[in-house]
């Protein structure tokens, strides 16, 4: 007799202990998949930087795990009926415009494996295991497949719509050969794909064992409860903190690689509905007012599957409204968040609704900015009880020929500072991609022709505030051979904004040969900046915005920051109004001078100040305005 015949009908009560076991098992399987990929992949971006994710979804295409974001199963189910899937199948895609919004740019390759369990008519699909990650090179106009000046997706690399890459355990060698032939790094691409396929097949076996142990009805009932529990938890603990009403805010990408720098607007009007409204309490995110699609590659295909991917991408921002930081860390984001958010997109032809074949490789400028826009509009709704703006992802790297005359490509995702919060400073050098990291110096120096002469915190990069923004990186790379430098970065003119009196952080910058005869700044969007052997590349990443008035910061905290090298003596005086005296090898506070200076700085302020501080770059791009109409708090 099958185990299913001994289980209650789906929808009836399930032992809560079993629900917890299933939830823990899903998390363990997801982590085992990611561990297997990290241990068996080959490229630095996957193996060392960990720029990849795994996800587990049920047969209804619902995301069940909530540790991090993941792609969608929707495009696979759309093109391949579940009844025609077989054990050992592996599906593959990276086509942005055929991914239902789950893939943002072509270097993100996605593999999907169905999970089977015996039903009345044989093995049936009961779940899916998926992994997607950023790969070193899949063709296109430049090494790394992220041409900063692309005007068409056809310049960005090989597009693959959903295909069956493995058929009942047999790899499709023809498809794999086509993909590796188009890559400048064919060996690492082949190894990465093999690692991802094998890890997902292993994960599918683990999930099948879970179904065999408890039966399909029990497991699917547990899935229902996990999703419903998330819906109810967020409605009770998070939405309840947001008053009924509507608020609007916007932020900007600063350039698209093609046109001159300008403000590319991303706007959200947030409406929190009442519990008695049709549909109940929920959040409506209206993106009307978002700028037209860019000529360059900063567009993001968000308006697919009713914004399903974007809802789960943005939802972690809501966790900042939890009662405590500890509770915030406990809140997962799975499919249960989807019923709580309604998205309203503008017509086709905007940054969020681009029309094929608009380029998308730098779409991080939009989707990461949207995290900040949602945080900002929520800050208006809850009187600032949200963090200031955090770092934004950027890709930097060098490519050329190594000591043996072979081509190499080194790309890195360096983090930056997170925003100050109403209860604490921001964190230094965080990475937006969960579990990702900078490349180890020992690895890069052994493999590539350069030396890392410095990797530390960028002093004064965090925005001043009662609670200071976190600091970004400062990294110095000395080239041992001629090479080209590349960068896909934002926030080089604009900055991470401060809130409720806090100041904006420092912007991203790259300087080659700093202090030398050939010192020059590099544009944040660069494909092939020449660097001669012996020259140093200095990279400074963004600092987070500050929260609250810097003149309200505890003097002891400013003294500590200067002692730790996070804030300079001059910034302590100009930003925080703290006068420090050097006494031999130490510092002490001049209390009388500090009180007088803070009083002078307060009195020098003229009139009301906006709720948000965008830094000096906004004035440059806005035509002289220091704030937008949405930066002021009503009343």
XYZ file of C-alpha atoms in Angstrom, residues 249 375-376 378-389 420-423 464-467 497-504 545-553 602 605 609-614 631-633:
51
model
C 8.892 58.596 -3.894
C 12.630 51.616 1.393
C 12.305 55.349 0.797
C 8.100 53.192 3.289
C 10.252 55.629 5.260
C 7.771 58.359 4.361
C 4.901 56.153 5.501
C 6.434 55.240 8.877
C 8.217 58.517 9.688
C 11.706 57.291 8.980
C 11.741 53.951 10.789
C 13.529 52.413 7.815
C 17.237 52.226 6.982
C 18.896 54.818 4.797
C 20.059 53.731 1.353
C 22.252 53.712 9.013
C 19.153 52.585 10.910
C 17.028 54.233 13.569
C 18.739 52.067 16.171
C 27.134 61.142 8.408
C 24.213 60.719 10.752
C 23.066 60.112 14.278
C 23.629 56.584 13.057
C 20.751 58.790 0.238
C 20.449 59.708 3.889
C 17.119 60.002 5.693
C 15.604 62.072 8.488
C 18.572 64.419 8.712
C 21.221 61.871 7.756
C 23.654 62.694 4.955
C 24.306 60.822 1.750
C 23.508 56.782 3.782
C 23.273 58.191 7.278
C 20.181 58.138 9.516
C 19.264 61.097 11.699
C 21.004 64.389 12.413
C 24.811 63.978 12.596
C 24.918 66.628 15.321
C 22.886 64.265 17.506
C 25.476 61.500 17.257
C 22.874 74.251 14.038
C 21.175 75.960 8.952
C 15.426 70.567 5.255
C 14.121 67.747 3.045
C 13.448 64.353 4.582
C 16.049 62.790 2.257
C 19.580 63.952 1.426
C 20.782 62.881 -2.021
C 11.813 64.397 -0.865
C 9.734 66.385 1.601
C 7.634 64.881 4.337
